[in-house]
Short mmCIF file of C-alpha atoms in Angstrom, two decimals:
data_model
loop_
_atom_site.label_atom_id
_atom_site.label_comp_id
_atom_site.label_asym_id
_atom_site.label_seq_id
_atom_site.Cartn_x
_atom_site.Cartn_y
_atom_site.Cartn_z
CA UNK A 1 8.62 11.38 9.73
CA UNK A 2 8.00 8.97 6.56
CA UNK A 3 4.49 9.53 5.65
CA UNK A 4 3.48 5.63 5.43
CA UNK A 5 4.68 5.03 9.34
CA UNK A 6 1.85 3.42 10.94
CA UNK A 7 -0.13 3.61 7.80
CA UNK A 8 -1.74 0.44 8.21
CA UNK A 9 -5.11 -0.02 10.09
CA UNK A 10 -4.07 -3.51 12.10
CA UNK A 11 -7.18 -5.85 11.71
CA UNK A 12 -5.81 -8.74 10.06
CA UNK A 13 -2.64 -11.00 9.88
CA UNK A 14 0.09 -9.19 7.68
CA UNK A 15 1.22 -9.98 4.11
CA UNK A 16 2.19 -8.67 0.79
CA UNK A 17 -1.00 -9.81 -1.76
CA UNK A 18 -3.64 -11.12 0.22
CA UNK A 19 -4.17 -14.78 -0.19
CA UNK A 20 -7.61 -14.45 1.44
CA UNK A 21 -10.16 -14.06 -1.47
CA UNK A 22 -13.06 -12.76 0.26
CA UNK A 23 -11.19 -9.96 1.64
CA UNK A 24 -10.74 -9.06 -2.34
CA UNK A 25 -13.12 -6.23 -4.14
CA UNK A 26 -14.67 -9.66 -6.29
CA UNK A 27 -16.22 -7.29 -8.83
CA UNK A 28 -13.47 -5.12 -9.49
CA UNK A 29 -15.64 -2.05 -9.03
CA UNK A 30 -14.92 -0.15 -5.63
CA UNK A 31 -17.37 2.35 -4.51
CA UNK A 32 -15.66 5.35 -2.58
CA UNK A 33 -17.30 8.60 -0.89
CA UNK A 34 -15.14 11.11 0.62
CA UNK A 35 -15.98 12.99 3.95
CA UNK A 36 -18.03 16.21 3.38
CA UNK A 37 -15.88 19.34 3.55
CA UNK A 38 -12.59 17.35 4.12
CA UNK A 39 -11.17 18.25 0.36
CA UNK A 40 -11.25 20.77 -1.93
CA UNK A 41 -11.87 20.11 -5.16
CA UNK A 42 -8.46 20.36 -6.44
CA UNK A 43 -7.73 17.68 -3.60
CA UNK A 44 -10.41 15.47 -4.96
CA UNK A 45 -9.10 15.76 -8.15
CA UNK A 46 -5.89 14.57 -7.38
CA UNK A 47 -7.31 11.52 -5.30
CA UNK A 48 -8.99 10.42 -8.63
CA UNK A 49 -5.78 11.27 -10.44
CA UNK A 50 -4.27 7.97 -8.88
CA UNK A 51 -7.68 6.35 -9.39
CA UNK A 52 -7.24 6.65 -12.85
CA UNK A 53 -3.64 4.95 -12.85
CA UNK A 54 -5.56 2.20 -11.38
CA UNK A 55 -8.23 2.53 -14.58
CA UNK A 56 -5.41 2.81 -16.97
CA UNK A 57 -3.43 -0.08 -15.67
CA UNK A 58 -5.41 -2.78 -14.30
CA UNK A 59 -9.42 -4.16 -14.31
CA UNK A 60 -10.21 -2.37 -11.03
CA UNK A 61 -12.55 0.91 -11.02
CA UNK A 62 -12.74 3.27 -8.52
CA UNK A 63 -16.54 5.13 -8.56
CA UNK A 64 -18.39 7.42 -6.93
CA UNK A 65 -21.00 5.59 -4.46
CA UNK A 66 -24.81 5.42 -4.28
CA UNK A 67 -26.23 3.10 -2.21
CA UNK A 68 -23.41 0.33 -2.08
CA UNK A 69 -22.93 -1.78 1.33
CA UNK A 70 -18.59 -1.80 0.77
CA UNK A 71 -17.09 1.30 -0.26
CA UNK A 72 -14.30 3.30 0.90
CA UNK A 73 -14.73 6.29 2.65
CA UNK A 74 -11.61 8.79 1.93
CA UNK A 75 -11.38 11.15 4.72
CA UNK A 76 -8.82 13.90 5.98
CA UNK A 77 -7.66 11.96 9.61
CA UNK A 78 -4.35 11.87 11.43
CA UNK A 79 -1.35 11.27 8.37
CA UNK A 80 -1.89 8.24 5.62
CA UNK A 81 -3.67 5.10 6.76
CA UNK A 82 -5.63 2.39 5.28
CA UNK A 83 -6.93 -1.30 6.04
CA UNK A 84 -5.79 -3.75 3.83
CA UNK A 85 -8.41 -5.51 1.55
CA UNK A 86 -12.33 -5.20 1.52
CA UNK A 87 -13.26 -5.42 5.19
CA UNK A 88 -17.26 -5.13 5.13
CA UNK A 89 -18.94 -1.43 5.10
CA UNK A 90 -17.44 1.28 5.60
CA UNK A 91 -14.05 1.36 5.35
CA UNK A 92 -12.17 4.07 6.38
CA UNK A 93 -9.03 5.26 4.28
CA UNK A 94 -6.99 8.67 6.09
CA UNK A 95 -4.84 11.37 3.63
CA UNK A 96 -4.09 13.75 5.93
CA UNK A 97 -2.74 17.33 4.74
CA UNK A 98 0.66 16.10 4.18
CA UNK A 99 -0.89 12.68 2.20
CA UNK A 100 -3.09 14.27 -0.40
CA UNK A 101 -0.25 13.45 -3.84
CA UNK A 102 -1.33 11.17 -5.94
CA UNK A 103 1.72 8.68 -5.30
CA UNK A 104 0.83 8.53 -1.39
CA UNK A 105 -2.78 8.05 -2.78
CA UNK A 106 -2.08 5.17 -5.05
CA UNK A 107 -0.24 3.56 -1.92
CA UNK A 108 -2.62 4.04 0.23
CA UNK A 109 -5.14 2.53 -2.39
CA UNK A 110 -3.16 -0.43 -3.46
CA UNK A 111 -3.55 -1.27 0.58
CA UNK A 112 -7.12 -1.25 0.16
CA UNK A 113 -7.77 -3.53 -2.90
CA UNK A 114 -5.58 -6.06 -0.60
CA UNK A 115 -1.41 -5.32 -0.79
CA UNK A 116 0.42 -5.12 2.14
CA UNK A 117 4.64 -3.22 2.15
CA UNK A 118 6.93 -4.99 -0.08
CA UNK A 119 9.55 -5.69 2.70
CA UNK A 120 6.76 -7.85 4.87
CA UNK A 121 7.15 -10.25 1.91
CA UNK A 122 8.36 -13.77 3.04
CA UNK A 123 11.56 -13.59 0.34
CA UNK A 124 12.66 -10.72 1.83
CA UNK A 125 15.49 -11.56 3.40
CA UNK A 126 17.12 -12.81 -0.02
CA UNK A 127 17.05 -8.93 -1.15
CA UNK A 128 17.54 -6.35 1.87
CA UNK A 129 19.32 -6.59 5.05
CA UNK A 130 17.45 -5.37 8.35
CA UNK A 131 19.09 -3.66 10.39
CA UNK A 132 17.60 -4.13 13.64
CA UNK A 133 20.06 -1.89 15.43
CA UNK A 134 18.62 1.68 13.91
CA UNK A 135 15.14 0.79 14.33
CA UNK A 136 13.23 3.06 16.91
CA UNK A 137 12.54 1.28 20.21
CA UNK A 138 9.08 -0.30 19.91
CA UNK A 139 8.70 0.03 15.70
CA UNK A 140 10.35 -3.48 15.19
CA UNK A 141 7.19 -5.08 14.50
CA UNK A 142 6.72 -2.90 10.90
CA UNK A 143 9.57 -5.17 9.91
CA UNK A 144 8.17 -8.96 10.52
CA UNK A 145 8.94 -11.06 7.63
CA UNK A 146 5.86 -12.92 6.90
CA UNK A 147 5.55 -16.72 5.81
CA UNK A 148 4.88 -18.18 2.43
CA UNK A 149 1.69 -19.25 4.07
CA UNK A 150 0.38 -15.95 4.70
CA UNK A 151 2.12 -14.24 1.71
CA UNK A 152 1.78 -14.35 -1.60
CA UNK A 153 4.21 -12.87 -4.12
CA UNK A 154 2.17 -13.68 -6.87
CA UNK A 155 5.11 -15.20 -8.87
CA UNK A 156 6.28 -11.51 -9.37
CA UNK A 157 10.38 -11.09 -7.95
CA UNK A 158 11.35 -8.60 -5.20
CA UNK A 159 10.54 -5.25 -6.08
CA UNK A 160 12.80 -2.27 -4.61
CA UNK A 161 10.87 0.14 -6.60
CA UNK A 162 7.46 -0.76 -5.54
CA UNK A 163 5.22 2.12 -4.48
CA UNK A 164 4.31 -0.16 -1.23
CA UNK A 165 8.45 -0.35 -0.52
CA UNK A 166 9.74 1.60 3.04
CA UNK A 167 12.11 3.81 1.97
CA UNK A 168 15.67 3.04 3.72
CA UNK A 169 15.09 5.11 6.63
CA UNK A 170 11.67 4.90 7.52
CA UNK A 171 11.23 3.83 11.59
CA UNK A 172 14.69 5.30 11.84
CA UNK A 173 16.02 6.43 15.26
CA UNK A 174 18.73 8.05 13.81
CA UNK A 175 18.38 8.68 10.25
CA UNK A 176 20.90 5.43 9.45
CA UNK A 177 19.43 3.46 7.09
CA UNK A 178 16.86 0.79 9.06
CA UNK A 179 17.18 -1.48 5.29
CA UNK A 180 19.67 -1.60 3.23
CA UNK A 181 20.07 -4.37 -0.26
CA UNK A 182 21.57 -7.84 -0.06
CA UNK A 183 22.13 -8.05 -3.99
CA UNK A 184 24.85 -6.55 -5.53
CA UNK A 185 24.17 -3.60 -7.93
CA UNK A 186 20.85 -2.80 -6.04
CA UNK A 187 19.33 0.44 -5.58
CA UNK A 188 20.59 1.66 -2.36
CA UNK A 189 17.54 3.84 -1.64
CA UNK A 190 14.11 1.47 -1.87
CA UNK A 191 10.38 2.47 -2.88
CA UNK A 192 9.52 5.97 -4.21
CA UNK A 193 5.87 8.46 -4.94
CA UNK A 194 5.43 8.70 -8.07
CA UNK A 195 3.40 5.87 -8.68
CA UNK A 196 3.00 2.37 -9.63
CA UNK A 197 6.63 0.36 -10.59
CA UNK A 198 5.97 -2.13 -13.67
CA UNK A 199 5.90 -4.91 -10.98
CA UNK A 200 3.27 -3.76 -9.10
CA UNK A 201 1.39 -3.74 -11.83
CA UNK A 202 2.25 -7.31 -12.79
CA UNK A 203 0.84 -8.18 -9.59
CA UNK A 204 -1.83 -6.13 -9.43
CA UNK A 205 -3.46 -7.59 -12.52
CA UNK A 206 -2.55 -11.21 -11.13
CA UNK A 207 -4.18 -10.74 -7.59
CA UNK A 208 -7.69 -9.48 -9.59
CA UNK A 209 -7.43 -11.83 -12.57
CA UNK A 210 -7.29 -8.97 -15.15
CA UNK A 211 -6.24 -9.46 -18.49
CA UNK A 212 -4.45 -6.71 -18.96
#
């Protein structure tokens, strides 16, 4: 099973980078806590390793929280899963055992400060080919192209390398590929784990206004 099936907590209307501004972190600092006795401390560790890419790359900072109303609460649930922007209070963000790598937790993150999957994008259809047919019965909805309306690209081009791509097979029901490019010369397997793609970055830094 791909680890970012279902990884999506389903409480608003889909897109790549939120156009919604109050659903953005407005003062680039996000408070997190994680669950009492859910991680080791090597665990933790590698949690705030992909913090840190955030730290190194963009405006947004990831810290430990006091008394803070928003903050993200990191806890060990069932696989990877994350809502997508600030949603008020707590907000719940799952790495399950297999989840804890920094990669998965960078994806996972880069839902939360307000980025939903690359292939949701409304453009997408100009750079991979669905393929409807090899999609598990009942999954097709993890591959609704959304409209310009709802989605932003942030001026940024398709990405096939973006941590927040599907890889070719996930939602599978046979292992044939459920994606596969449109443009000659592309990649023919899509997203990867080990962490941010230059583009993502790009529009990382766009979404929060960062001048980096």
């Amino acid at each position: 099973m791909n680890l970012f099936e279902g990884d999506i907590k389903q409480t608003m209307t889909s897109r790549n980078g939120i156009r919604d501004v109050s659903k953005l972190w407005t003062t680039r600092v996000i408070p997190y806590t994680f669950k009492f006795g859910d991680f080791s401390t090597s665990e933790q560790n590698t949690i705030r390793q992909a913090m840190y890419e955030y730290h190194a790359r963009t405006c947004i900072r990831f810290v430990q929280r006091t008394t803070e109303r928003n903050y993200i609460y990191i806890h060990k649930g069932e696989g990877c899963s994350s809502s997508v922007g600030q949603r008020g209070g707590r907000q719940d963000l799952s790495l399950g055992n297999r989840c804890v790598q920094k990669g998965v937790a960078i994806h996972e993150l880069m839902h939360a400060v307000g980025f939903w999957h690359e292939q949701s994008r409304f453009d997408r259809d100009d750079w991979v080919i669905i393929k409807w047919q090899n999609i598990r019965e009942g999954e097709e909805d993890n591959f609704y192209r959304y409209s310009e309306i709802d989605v932003s690209g942030l001026g940024v081009s398709y990405d096939y390398y973006s941590v927040m791509h599907y890889s070719a097979t996930t939602y599978s029901s046979d292992g044939s590929p459920t994606m596969v490019a449109r443009v000659s010369g592309a990649p023919s397997q899509f997203g990867q784990l080990s962490g941010f793609s230059n583009k993502d970055v790009v529009k990382l830094n766009r979404l929060y206004s960062c001048s980096k």
